[in-house]
Coordinates of C-alpha atoms (C1' of nucleotides) in Angstrom, one line a residue:
Chain A
X243 CA -1.8 -12.0 -13.5
X244 CA 0.2 -9.2 -12.7
X245 CA 1.2 -9.6 -8.9
X246 CA 3.4 -6.5 -8.9
X247 CA 2.0 -3.3 -7.0
X248 CA 2.0 0.0 -8.3
X249 CA 3.9 2.9 -6.6
X250 CA 1.0 4.3 -5.0
X251 CA 0.1 0.9 -3.3
X252 CA 3.7 0.6 -2.3
X253 CA 3.3 4.0 -0.3
X254 CA 0.1 2.7 1.2
X255 CA 1.8 -0.7 2.4
X256 CA 4.6 1.3 3.9
X257 CA 2.2 3.8 5.6
X258 CA 0.2 1.0 6.8
X259 CA 3.4 -1.1 8.1
X260 CA 4.7 2.0 9.8
X261 CA 1.6 2.7 11.6
X262 CA 1.2 6.1 10.0
X263 CA -2.3 5.1 9.1
X264 CA -4.5 2.2 10.1
X265 CA -6.5 2.1 7.1
X266 CA -7.1 4.0 3.7
X267 CA -9.6 6.8 2.8
X268 CA -9.5 7.7 -0.8
X269 CA -11.8 9.8 -2.9
X270 CA -12.8 10.2 -6.4
X271 CA -13.2 14.1 -7.0
X272 CA -14.6 15.1 -10.5
X273 CA -15.7 18.5 -11.3
X274 CA -19.4 18.1 -12.8
X275 CA -18.7 20.1 -15.7
X276 CA -18.5 17.2 -18.4
X277 CA -19.2 13.6 -18.8
X278 CA -16.7 10.9 -17.5
X279 CA -14.3 9.3 -19.8
X280 CA -11.9 6.5 -19.9
X281 CA -9.3 8.6 -18.3
X282 CA -11.6 9.1 -15.3
X283 CA -12.1 5.2 -15.3
X284 CA -8.3 4.9 -14.5
X285 CA -8.7 7.2 -11.6
X286 CA -12.0 5.4 -10.5
X287 CA -10.5 2.0 -10.5
X288 CA -7.4 3.2 -8.7
X289 CA -9.3 5.1 -5.9
X290 CA -12.1 2.5 -5.5
X291 CA -9.8 -0.2 -6.1
X292 CA -7.6 0.7 -3.1
X293 CA -10.7 0.9 -0.9
X294 CA -11.7 -2.6 -2.0
X295 CA -8.3 -4.3 -1.7
X296 CA -7.4 -2.7 1.6
X297 CA -10.8 -2.8 3.2
X298 CA -10.8 1.1 3.2
X299 CA -13.4 3.7 2.3
X300 CA -13.7 5.8 -0.9
X301 CA -16.1 8.9 -1.3
X302 CA -17.4 10.4 -4.5
X303 CA -16.9 14.0 -4.1
X304 CA -17.8 16.7 -6.6
X305 CA -15.4 19.4 -6.8
X306 CA -18.1 22.1 -7.4
X307 CA -16.4 25.3 -6.8
X308 CA -16.9 26.9 -10.2
X309 CA -20.5 27.6 -10.6
X310 CA -20.2 29.0 -14.0
X311 CA -19.3 25.8 -15.6
X312 CA -21.0 23.0 -13.4
X313 CA -24.6 21.7 -13.5
X314 CA -26.7 19.1 -12.0
X315 CA -26.9 17.2 -15.4
X316 CA -23.3 16.3 -15.0
X317 CA -23.5 15.3 -11.3
X318 CA -26.3 12.7 -12.4
X319 CA -24.2 11.3 -15.3
X320 CA -21.2 10.9 -13.3
X321 CA -22.9 9.3 -10.4
X322 CA -24.6 6.9 -13.0
X323 CA -21.4 6.2 -14.8
X324 CA -19.5 5.4 -11.6
X325 CA -22.2 3.0 -10.5
X326 CA -22.0 1.4 -13.9
X327 CA -18.5 0.8 -13.8
X328 CA -19.4 -1.3 -10.7
X329 CA -18.2 0.9 -7.7
X330 CA -20.2 2.2 -4.7
X331 CA -19.0 5.0 -2.8
X332 CA -19.1 5.2 1.1
X333 CA -20.3 8.8 1.0
X334 CA -21.3 11.1 -1.6
X335 CA -19.8 14.7 -0.8
X336 CA -19.7 18.0 -2.7
X337 CA -17.1 20.6 -2.0
X338 CA -19.9 22.9 -1.8
X339 CA -21.0 21.1 1.5
X340 CA -17.8 22.7 3.0
X341 CA -18.4 26.2 1.8
X342 CA -19.2 27.5 5.3
X343 CA -16.2 25.8 6.9
X344 CA -14.0 26.9 4.1
X345 CA -15.2 30.4 4.8
X346 CA -14.3 30.1 8.4
X347 CA -10.8 28.8 7.6
X348 CA -10.3 31.7 5.3
X349 CA -10.9 33.9 8.2
X350 CA -8.7 32.2 10.5
X351 CA -5.9 32.5 7.6
X352 CA -6.5 36.2 7.6
X353 CA -6.4 36.6 11.4
X354 CA -3.0 34.7 11.2
X355 CA -1.8 37.0 8.8
X356 CA -1.7 34.5 6.1
X357 CA -4.2 35.8 3.6
X358 CA -5.1 39.3 2.4
X359 CA -7.7 40.9 0.3
X360 CA -6.2 42.1 -2.9
X361 CA -8.1 45.1 -4.7
X362 CA -6.2 45.0 -7.9
X363 CA -8.0 43.8 -11.0
X364 CA -7.2 40.6 -12.7
X365 CA -4.9 42.3 -15.2
X366 CA -2.8 43.8 -12.6
X367 CA -2.5 40.6 -10.7
X368 CA -1.6 38.9 -13.8
X369 CA 1.2 41.3 -14.7
X370 CA 2.7 41.3 -11.1
X371 CA 2.8 37.6 -11.0
X372 CA 6.1 37.6 -12.8
X373 CA 7.1 35.0 -15.3
X374 CA 8.8 31.6 -15.3
X375 CA 12.2 33.1 -15.1
X376 CA 11.3 36.4 -13.2
X377 CA 10.0 36.8 -9.7
X378 CA 6.7 38.5 -9.0
X379 CA 5.9 41.8 -7.4
X380 CA 4.2 42.2 -4.2
X381 CA 0.5 43.6 -4.3
X382 CA 0.1 47.2 -2.9
X383 CA -2.5 45.7 -0.6
X384 CA -0.2 42.8 0.9
X385 CA 0.3 44.5 4.1
X386 CA -3.3 45.3 4.9
X387 CA -3.7 44.6 8.6
X388 CA -6.0 41.6 9.5
X389 CA -8.6 43.8 10.8
X390 CA -9.0 45.5 7.4
X391 CA -8.8 42.2 5.7
X392 CA -11.5 40.6 7.6
X393 CA -13.8 43.5 7.3
X394 CA -13.4 43.6 3.4
X395 CA -13.6 39.8 3.3
X396 CA -17.0 39.8 5.3
X397 CA -18.2 42.5 2.9
X398 CA -17.3 40.5 0.0
X399 CA -19.4 37.7 1.3
X400 CA -22.1 40.1 2.1
X401 CA -22.2 40.9 -1.7
X402 CA -21.3 44.5 -1.2
X403 CA -18.8 44.2 -4.1
X404 CA -19.1 43.4 -7.8
X405 CA -17.4 40.5 -9.6
X406 CA -13.6 41.1 -9.8
X407 CA -13.4 44.1 -7.3
X408 CA -11.6 42.0 -4.8
X409 CA -10.1 38.6 -4.3
X410 CA -8.7 37.0 -1.2
X411 CA -5.2 35.8 -1.7
X412 CA -2.9 33.6 0.2
X413 CA 0.1 35.5 1.6
X414 CA 3.0 33.4 0.8
X415 CA 6.2 34.3 -1.5
X416 CA 5.9 36.5 -4.6
X417 CA 9.6 35.5 -5.5
X418 CA 8.9 31.7 -5.3
X419 CA 10.2 29.7 -8.2
X420 CA 6.9 27.9 -7.9
X421 CA 4.4 30.2 -9.6
X422 CA 1.6 28.7 -7.5
X423 CA 3.1 30.0 -4.3
X424 CA 3.2 33.7 -5.5
X425 CA 0.2 34.6 -3.4
X426 CA -2.2 32.5 -5.1
X427 CA -6.0 33.7 -5.3
X428 CA -8.1 31.6 -3.0
X429 CA -11.6 33.3 -3.2
X430 CA -13.2 35.3 -6.0
X431 CA -16.4 37.2 -6.2
X432 CA -19.0 35.7 -8.6
X433 CA -22.5 36.9 -8.6
X434 CA -23.9 33.7 -10.0
X435 CA -26.0 31.0 -8.5
X436 CA -24.7 27.6 -7.8
X437 CA -26.4 24.3 -8.8
X438 CA -26.4 23.3 -5.2
X439 CA -26.2 26.3 -3.0
X440 CA -28.3 28.6 -5.0
X441 CA -27.6 32.2 -4.2
X442 CA -26.3 31.6 -0.9
X443 CA -22.8 32.8 -1.9
X444 CA -21.4 35.3 -4.1
X445 CA -17.9 34.3 -3.2
X446 CA -16.5 31.0 -4.3
X447 CA -13.2 29.4 -3.1
X448 CA -10.7 28.2 -5.7
X449 CA -9.5 24.7 -6.2
X450 CA -6.1 24.7 -4.5
X451 CA -7.7 26.1 -1.3
X452 CA -10.8 23.9 -1.4
X453 CA -9.3 20.5 -2.3
X454 CA -6.8 20.2 0.6
X455 CA -9.2 21.3 3.2
X456 CA -12.1 19.0 1.7
X457 CA -9.7 16.1 1.7
X458 CA -8.6 16.9 5.4
X459 CA -12.5 17.3 6.4
X460 CA -13.1 13.7 5.0
X461 CA -10.1 12.2 6.6
X462 CA -8.6 11.3 3.3
X463 CA -5.3 9.4 3.8
X464 CA -4.0 9.5 0.3
X465 CA -5.2 12.0 -2.2
X466 CA -4.5 10.9 -5.6
X467 CA -4.4 13.2 -8.5
X468 CA -2.8 13.6 -11.8
X469 CA 0.7 14.9 -12.7
X470 CA -0.2 18.4 -13.6
X471 CA -0.9 19.1 -10.0
X472 CA 2.7 18.2 -8.8
X473 CA 3.6 21.9 -8.9
X474 CA 0.5 22.5 -6.5
X475 CA 1.5 20.1 -3.8
X476 CA 3.5 22.7 -1.9
X477 CA 0.4 24.9 -1.9
X478 CA -1.8 22.0 -0.8
X479 CA 0.6 21.2 2.0
X480 CA 1.1 24.9 2.9
X481 CA -2.8 25.6 3.4
X482 CA -3.0 22.6 5.6
X483 CA 0.0 23.6 7.5
X484 CA -1.5 27.0 8.3
X485 CA -4.8 25.7 9.6
X486 CA -6.0 23.4 12.6
X487 CA -7.6 20.7 10.2
X488 CA -8.3 17.3 11.2
X489 CA -5.5 15.7 9.4
X490 CA -3.0 16.2 6.5
X491 CA -3.7 14.0 3.7
X492 CA -0.7 13.0 1.4
X493 CA -1.1 14.1 -2.3
X494 CA 0.3 11.7 -4.6
X495 CA 0.4 12.3 -8.5
X496 CA 0.2 9.7 -11.3
X497 CA 0.1 10.0 -15.1
X498 CA -3.2 10.6 -16.7
X499 CA -4.3 8.2 -19.3
X500 CA -4.0 8.7 -23.1
X501 CA -5.1 6.4 -25.8
X502 CA -4.3 6.3 -29.4
X503 CA -6.5 7.6 -32.1
X504 CA -8.8 9.2 -29.8
X505 CA -8.9 12.4 -27.3
X506 CA -9.4 12.4 -23.6
X507 CA -9.6 16.0 -22.5
X508 CA -13.1 17.5 -21.4
X509 CA -12.4 20.6 -23.8
X510 CA -12.0 18.4 -27.0
X511 CA -14.7 16.0 -26.2
X512 CA -17.1 18.9 -25.5
X513 CA -16.1 20.4 -29.0
X514 CA -16.9 17.1 -30.7
X515 CA -20.3 17.0 -29.2
X516 CA -21.2 20.6 -29.3
X517 CA -20.0 21.1 -32.9
X518 CA -22.1 18.0 -33.9
X519 CA -19.0 15.9 -34.9
X520 CA -20.4 13.1 -33.2
X521 CA -24.1 12.3 -32.0
X522 CA -23.8 13.2 -28.3
X523 CA -21.8 12.3 -25.2
X524 CA -22.8 8.7 -25.7
X525 CA -21.7 8.4 -29.3
X526 CA -20.2 4.9 -29.6
X527 CA -17.0 6.3 -31.2
X528 CA -16.2 8.4 -28.1
X529 CA -14.1 7.3 -25.3
X530 CA -16.8 8.6 -22.6
X531 CA -18.0 5.8 -20.5
X532 CA -21.5 6.5 -21.8
X533 CA -20.0 6.1 -25.4
X534 CA -18.1 2.8 -24.7
X535 CA -21.2 1.5 -22.8
X536 CA -23.2 2.2 -26.1
X537 CA -20.5 0.8 -28.2
X538 CA -20.7 -2.5 -26.2
X539 CA -17.7 -2.3 -23.8
X540 CA -18.8 -3.8 -20.6
X541 CA -17.7 -2.5 -17.1
X542 CA -15.5 -5.6 -16.5
X543 CA -13.7 -5.0 -19.8
X544 CA -13.0 -1.4 -18.6
X545 CA -11.9 -2.5 -15.2
X546 CA -9.7 -5.1 -16.7
X547 CA -8.2 -2.5 -19.0
X548 CA -7.5 -0.2 -16.2
X549 CA -5.8 -3.1 -14.4
X550 CA -3.5 -3.9 -17.5
X551 CA -2.3 -0.3 -18.2
X552 CA -0.9 0.1 -14.7
X553 CA -0.2 3.4 -12.6
X554 CA 3.0 5.3 -13.0
X555 CA 4.5 8.9 -13.3
X556 CA 5.4 8.3 -17.1
X557 CA 3.4 10.0 -19.7
X558 CA 1.9 7.1 -21.6
X559 CA 0.0 6.8 -24.8
X560 CA -1.8 3.3 -24.8
X561 CA -2.6 1.5 -28.0
X562 CA -6.2 1.0 -28.7
X563 CA -5.5 -2.7 -29.2
X564 CA -5.1 -3.1 -25.2
X565 CA -8.7 -1.8 -24.7
X566 CA -10.0 -4.0 -27.7
X567 CA -8.3 -7.0 -26.2
X568 CA -9.8 -6.4 -22.8
X569 CA -13.3 -6.3 -24.5
X570 CA -12.6 -9.2 -26.5
X571 CA -11.6 -11.3 -23.5
X572 CA -14.6 -10.5 -21.4
X573 CA -17.0 -10.8 -24.4
X574 CA -15.6 -14.1 -25.6
X575 CA -16.2 -15.5 -22.2
X576 CA -19.6 -14.2 -21.6
X577 CA -21.4 -12.9 -24.9
X578 CA -24.0 -15.3 -26.4
X579 CA -23.3 -16.3 -30.0
X580 CA -25.7 -15.6 -32.8
X581 CA -25.5 -15.2 -36.7
X582 CA -26.0 -12.3 -38.8
X583 CA -25.1 -11.6 -42.4
X584 CA -23.7 -8.2 -42.9
X585 CA -23.3 -8.3 -46.9
X586 CA -26.0 -10.9 -48.0
X587 CA -25.7 -13.2 -51.0
X588 CA -28.7 -15.5 -51.7
X589 CA -28.3 -19.2 -51.7
X590 CA -30.8 -21.7 -52.9
X591 CA -30.5 -25.3 -51.7
X592 CA -31.7 -26.9 -54.9
X593 CA -32.3 -30.3 -53.5
X594 CA -34.1 -29.0 -50.5
X595 CA -37.9 -29.6 -50.6
X596 CA -39.6 -26.2 -51.5
X597 CA -41.9 -25.0 -48.8
X598 CA -40.3 -27.3 -46.3
X599 CA -38.3 -25.9 -43.1
X600 CA -37.0 -27.3 -39.9
X601 CA -35.7 -26.1 -36.7
X602 CA -31.9 -26.8 -35.8
X603 CA -30.3 -26.8 -32.3
X604 CA -27.5 -24.2 -31.8
X605 CA -25.5 -23.8 -28.6
X606 CA -25.8 -20.1 -27.3
X607 CA -22.2 -20.3 -26.2
X608 CA -19.9 -23.3 -27.4
X609 CA -17.7 -23.1 -24.4
X610 CA -20.4 -22.4 -21.7
X611 CA -23.0 -25.0 -21.7
X612 CA -25.0 -23.1 -19.0
X613 CA -26.0 -20.7 -21.7
X614 CA -28.2 -23.4 -23.1
X615 CA -29.3 -23.7 -26.9
X616 CA -31.7 -22.1 -29.2
X617 CA -33.4 -23.2 -32.3
X618 CA -32.4 -21.9 -35.7
X619 CA -35.0 -21.9 -38.6
X620 CA -33.5 -23.5 -41.7
X621 CA -35.3 -23.4 -45.1
X622 CA -34.5 -23.7 -48.8
X623 CA -33.4 -20.1 -49.4
X624 CA -30.6 -18.7 -47.3
X625 CA -28.5 -15.7 -46.9
X626 CA -24.7 -16.1 -46.6
X627 CA -21.9 -13.6 -46.4
X628 CA -20.8 -12.5 -50.0
X629 CA -17.3 -12.7 -48.9
X630 CA -17.6 -16.3 -48.1
X631 CA -17.9 -17.3 -51.8
X632 CA -15.3 -16.9 -54.4
X633 CA -15.7 -17.9 -58.0
X634 CA -12.0 -18.3 -58.5
X635 CA -10.5 -18.8 -55.1
X636 CA -6.8 -18.8 -54.2
X637 CA -5.3 -21.9 -52.5
X638 CA -6.3 -22.4 -48.9
X639 CA -9.6 -20.6 -49.2
X640 CA -11.8 -22.8 -47.0
X641 CA -15.1 -21.3 -48.0
X642 CA -17.4 -21.7 -50.7
X643 CA -16.5 -21.9 -54.4
X644 CA -17.8 -23.5 -57.5
X645 CA -17.8 -27.4 -56.7
X646 CA -16.6 -27.0 -53.1
X647 CA -18.3 -28.3 -49.9
X648 CA -18.6 -26.1 -46.9
X649 CA -20.3 -26.4 -43.6
X650 CA -23.2 -24.3 -42.7
X651 CA -22.8 -23.8 -39.2
X652 CA -25.1 -26.0 -37.1
X653 CA -26.8 -27.1 -40.2
X654 CA -25.7 -29.0 -43.3
X655 CA -22.9 -29.7 -45.4
X656 CA -23.6 -27.9 -48.9
X657 CA -21.7 -28.1 -52.3
X658 CA -21.9 -25.1 -54.7
X659 CA -23.4 -26.3 -58.0
X660 CA -24.0 -23.2 -59.7
X661 CA -23.5 -19.4 -59.9
X662 CA -25.8 -17.0 -61.4
X663 CA -24.7 -13.5 -62.5
X664 CA -26.4 -10.0 -63.5
X665 CA -25.7 -8.2 -66.8
X666 CA -22.5 -6.8 -65.3
X667 CA -21.1 -10.3 -64.2
X668 CA -21.7 -9.7 -60.6
X669 CA -22.5 -12.7 -58.6
X670 CA -26.3 -12.5 -57.7
X671 CA -27.3 -15.9 -56.4
X672 CA -25.7 -19.4 -55.6
X673 CA -27.1 -22.8 -56.3
X674 CA -26.1 -25.5 -53.9
X675 CA -26.9 -29.0 -52.8
X676 CA -27.0 -30.3 -49.6
X677 CA -26.2 -33.6 -47.8
X678 CA -29.3 -34.6 -45.9
X679 CA -27.4 -37.0 -43.8
X680 CA -25.1 -34.1 -42.4
X681 CA -27.8 -32.6 -40.3
X682 CA -26.3 -30.7 -37.5
X683 CA -23.2 -30.1 -39.6
X684 CA -21.1 -33.4 -39.2
X685 CA -20.2 -35.6 -42.3
X686 CA -21.8 -39.0 -42.0
X687 CA -18.9 -40.5 -43.6
X688 CA -16.2 -38.6 -41.6
X689 CA -15.1 -36.7 -44.5
X690 CA -13.1 -33.6 -43.6
X691 CA -14.8 -30.3 -44.4
X692 CA -12.5 -27.5 -43.3
X693 CA -14.8 -24.6 -44.0
X694 CA -17.6 -23.4 -41.8
X695 CA -19.7 -20.5 -42.7
X696 CA -22.7 -18.5 -41.0
X697 CA -26.1 -18.2 -42.5
X698 CA -29.7 -16.7 -42.0
X699 CA -32.7 -18.2 -43.3
X700 CA -34.1 -15.9 -45.9
X701 CA -37.7 -16.9 -45.1
X702 CA -37.2 -16.3 -41.3
X703 CA -34.3 -13.7 -40.9
X704 CA -35.0 -10.2 -39.7
X705 CA -33.7 -7.2 -41.5
X706 CA -31.4 -5.2 -39.3
X707 CA -29.2 -2.0 -39.1
X708 CA -25.7 -2.7 -38.1
X709 CA -23.4 0.2 -37.2
X710 CA -19.6 -0.5 -37.9
X711 CA -17.2 1.8 -36.1
X712 CA -13.6 2.6 -36.7
X713 CA -11.1 5.0 -34.9
X714 CA -12.4 8.5 -34.6
X715 CA -9.2 9.9 -35.7
X716 CA -6.8 9.1 -38.5
X717 CA -3.6 9.9 -36.3
X718 CA -2.4 8.2 -33.2
X719 CA -2.2 11.6 -31.2
X720 CA -4.7 14.0 -32.7
X721 CA -4.4 16.2 -29.6
X722 CA -0.8 17.2 -30.7
X723 CA -2.2 18.5 -34.0
X724 CA -2.6 22.2 -34.4
X725 CA -6.1 21.4 -35.4
X726 CA -7.4 18.1 -33.9
X727 CA -10.6 18.3 -35.8
X728 CA -8.7 18.3 -39.0
X729 CA -7.6 14.8 -38.1
X730 CA -11.0 13.2 -37.8
X731 CA -11.5 10.0 -39.6
X732 CA -14.4 10.7 -42.3
X733 CA -15.1 6.8 -42.3
X734 CA -15.4 6.3 -38.4
X735 CA -19.0 5.1 -38.9
X736 CA -20.3 2.9 -41.7
X737 CA -24.0 2.0 -41.3
X738 CA -25.4 -1.2 -42.9
X739 CA -29.0 -1.1 -43.6
X740 CA -29.5 -4.3 -45.2
X741 CA -28.1 -6.9 -43.0
X742 CA -30.0 -10.2 -41.9
X743 CA -29.9 -11.4 -38.5
X744 CA -31.6 -14.6 -37.0
X745 CA -34.9 -14.3 -35.6
X746 CA -34.0 -14.8 -32.1
X747 CA -32.1 -11.5 -32.2
X748 CA -35.2 -9.4 -32.8
X749 CA -36.1 -8.7 -29.2
X750 CA -32.7 -7.8 -28.2
X751 CA -32.5 -5.4 -25.3
X752 CA -30.3 -2.3 -25.3
X753 CA -26.7 -3.1 -23.8
X754 CA -27.1 -6.8 -24.6
X755 CA -23.9 -8.1 -25.8
X756 CA -23.5 -10.8 -28.6
X757 CA -20.9 -12.5 -30.6
X758 CA -22.2 -12.6 -34.3
X759 CA -20.2 -15.6 -35.2
X760 CA -17.2 -15.0 -37.3
X761 CA -17.9 -11.4 -37.6
X762 CA -17.3 -9.7 -34.2
X763 CA -19.0 -8.6 -31.0
X764 CA -22.0 -6.3 -31.4
X765 CA -24.4 -4.9 -28.8
X766 CA -27.9 -3.9 -29.3
X767 CA -28.4 -0.2 -29.5
X768 CA -31.1 1.8 -27.6
X769 CA -32.7 2.6 -31.1
X770 CA -33.3 -1.1 -31.7
X771 CA -36.9 -2.3 -32.2
X772 CA -38.2 -5.9 -32.6
X773 CA -39.3 -5.0 -36.1
X774 CA -36.0 -3.4 -36.9
X775 CA -33.1 -4.2 -34.7
X776 CA -30.0 -2.1 -34.5
X777 CA -26.7 -3.3 -33.4
X778 CA -23.4 -1.6 -32.9
X779 CA -20.1 -3.3 -33.5
X780 CA -18.2 -3.3 -30.4
X781 CA -15.0 -4.9 -31.9
X782 CA -14.3 -7.4 -34.8
X783 CA -12.9 -10.9 -34.1
X784 CA -9.4 -11.4 -34.7
X785 CA -8.8 -12.2 -38.4
X786 CA -5.5 -14.2 -39.3
X787 CA -7.1 -14.9 -42.8
X788 CA -8.0 -11.4 -43.4
X789 CA -4.4 -10.2 -42.4
X790 CA -3.0 -12.9 -44.7
X791 CA -4.7 -11.3 -47.6
X792 CA -3.2 -8.0 -47.2
Chain B
rU1036 C1' 16.4 30.6 -20.1
rG1037 C1' 13.3 29.5 -13.6
rG1038 C1' 10.8 25.3 -11.0
rG1039 C1' 8.5 20.4 -11.0
rG1040 C1' 8.5 15.6 -13.5
rU1041 C1' 9.7 11.4 -16.6
rG1042 C1' 13.2 8.1 -19.7
rU1043 C1' 13.4 -0.4 -19.4
rA1044 C1' 11.1 -4.2 -26.5
rG1045 C1' 6.6 -1.4 -31.5
rC1046 C1' 2.8 -0.1 -26.9
rC1047 C1' 2.1 -0.6 -21.7
rA1048 C1' 5.0 -2.3 -17.3
rA1049 C1' 7.7 -5.1 -13.3
rG1050 C1' 12.5 -4.5 -11.3
rU1051 C1' 14.6 -0.9 -5.1
rG1052 C1' 23.3 -3.7 -6.0
rG1053 C1' 23.5 -10.2 -7.3
rU1054 C1' 23.2 -11.1 -13.5
rA1055 C1' 16.0 -7.9 -17.5
rA1056 C1' 8.5 -10.5 -14.5
rG1057 C1' 4.0 -10.0 -17.0
rG1058 C1' 0.3 -8.1 -20.5
rC1059 C1' -0.8 -6.0 -25.6
rA1060 C1' 1.2 -6.3 -30.5
rC1061 C1' 4.1 -9.5 -33.7
rC1062 C1' 6.2 -14.2 -35.6
rG1063 C1' 6.1 -19.8 -35.7
rG1064 C1' 3.2 -24.5 -34.6
rA1065 C1' -1.1 -27.9 -32.5
rU1066 C1' -6.3 -28.4 -31.6
rU1067 C1' -10.9 -26.5 -33.6
rU1068 C1' -18.6 -27.2 -36.5
rU1069 C1' -16.3 -19.4 -35.4
rG1070 C1' -9.6 -18.8 -40.4
rA1071 C1' -12.3 -17.0 -33.4
rU1072 C1' -11.1 -18.9 -28.6
rU1073 C1' -7.5 -22.4 -26.3
rC1074 C1' -2.8 -24.5 -26.2
rC1075 C1' 2.5 -24.7 -26.9
rG1076 C1' 7.2 -22.0 -28.7
rG1077 C1' 9.9 -17.5 -30.2
rC1078 C1' 10.3 -12.3 -29.2
rA1079 C1' 15.7 -6.7 -24.7
rU1080 C1' 23.5 -10.1 -24.1
rU1081 C1' 20.6 -5.0 -22.4
rC1082 C1' 17.6 -0.6 -19.4
rC1083 C1' 18.2 7.6 -22.9
rC1084 C1' 23.9 8.8 -23.7
rA1085 C1' 29.0 9.3 -21.6
rG1086 C1' 32.2 8.6 -17.7
rG1087 C1' 32.9 6.8 -12.7
rU1088 C1' 32.3 3.6 -8.0
rU1089 C1' 32.0 -2.0 -7.2
rC1090 C1' 33.9 -8.8 -7.5
rG1091 C1' 29.2 -7.4 -9.6
rA1092 C1' 25.1 -1.5 -11.7
rA1093 C1' 18.8 -0.8 -15.1
rU1094 C1' 19.4 0.0 -9.8
rC1095 C1' 24.7 4.0 -6.4
rC1096 C1' 27.7 8.9 -8.2
rU1097 C1' 29.0 12.7 -11.8
rG1098 C1' 28.1 15.2 -16.5
rG1099 C1' 25.1 15.3 -20.7
rC1100 C1' 20.5 14.6 -24.0
rA1101 C1' 15.3 14.0 -24.9
rC1102 C1' 10.3 14.7 -23.6
rC1103 C1' 6.1 16.3 -20.3
rC1104 C1' 3.8 20.0 -17.1
rC1105 C1' 3.6 25.3 -14.8
rA1106 C1' 2.9 32.5 -15.7
rG1107 C1' -6.7 31.3 -15.0
rC1108 C1' -10.0 35.4 -10.4
rC1109 C1' -10.4 27.0 -14.3
rA1110 C1' -10.2 22.4 -12.0

RNA sequence: UGGGGUGUAGCCAAGUGGUAAGGCACCGGAUUUUGAUUCCGGCAUUCCCAGGUUCGAAUCCUGGCACCCCAGCCA
């Protein structure tokens, strides 16, 4: 395993060793304006992982300072997703819990001459902010005295003004080369009700002002966020330096996660969902946690993925293969095996007595005896995979062909004795003879049979729907395209409606993972019914034969 | 063109002046009642480039280059 420690943990190690801190307190601070995705999983694993490994604490804190975009639906899904991923927060907090304290701190800032009410409109403020290369101009209201500011700010709170009439600004430096320091707005008037505080407030604090104080109030030691907030750190520190807060957390920035062939931005995810390009936030093609869950990714696989990708300050684009590998590794170890035929071809065992049948033992997991066995019904007519037969096979084709012998997994050795065709020459049915002495699949005389194929008894199989997924986008970095929607993969979902699965699969409960032998990992979909099971393919098995054919 | 960051293999990522970890991918080979898994072996004479310091540099210095972020009353 990777024994090296990321740069954030190195900082923590140093802080603990130097006595700066005696323990860690972190937090995962989502805004409840969308569903969690794989990028959030990285942050969750980082913050909660630190609490776990250092014996520290980690809060779940909603950054709910913008009532226009946030809702309770999102807070519910976020709580659920964090728990599903396997983490438990020490305390559940909301930035809105601190609105009163935040307000009092703002008055203090005003009294200290560090904030003022600006009565310019948004456009004027924007124009006077300057540009990347030119300094801004000071507001005509910048030197209002504290008394006047205080009165105005109180009247803002009291609801005496309309949206946008005034704002509260930090009084810092309009000539700063860091635009965030050019007297940033810290309070705005919004006459909208908040999903938690209702109509108690009509002024709402801005992120930069809220986040640092919230961290301080919670005693956060290390405030971890993504790279785009690096420029905001001077402001984070400035606010805390002006006030008598309980502590001064250290903000540390790390690179957000990008994964090839998908998008990880709330805006784009939202667009995919609301424009109907996918079937909802839990569409199995989406990198949302709910989508990944429906796709069959396990919490352990996602946590493992987050461990593997590391934490750095370098903009990184991770290959899908890493995520898939994490899933395969977890699923290979834990998912019970079963047999399913995706593209059925009928086989009739000519020398198997008509009307006869028997039950054969099969291991639920060949490498994990504790998973037990199940019984597979076998009979004269079977379904096998169409691609497991070739009339004119190339050399090293280990499967079925006229005259060749193959093993039916856990059943018998069979030899192909005949091929039936339709008028167009398509293969419609195979005739085979079985070796009655090979019950279970081993040759009585020790003869070598290289190929083993899967099968489902035609008389006992259950018709199922299988949904096969491919990457959602055709290009590795769709977000870089001018129109990311134009990069959508039209074949990202293929639905098979005429698959056959073994009868034990019929009652599969949603979220139950399986490995369909030789085919891949599948998970039962919430749409699944005993009379009509539905499975989503999580990932294929690696296929060195398939790759060889290309 | 102001400020803040980042450059180590195809993709991630260790490395913190002593001679390039690990994972994914890829390529061999062994085992196999899943062409899966597992196992074993291979995979950077070189760290964005150019100079310099040093017995010794991915690590220090100087100068370039490339890429990312910032001008919401979003977070």
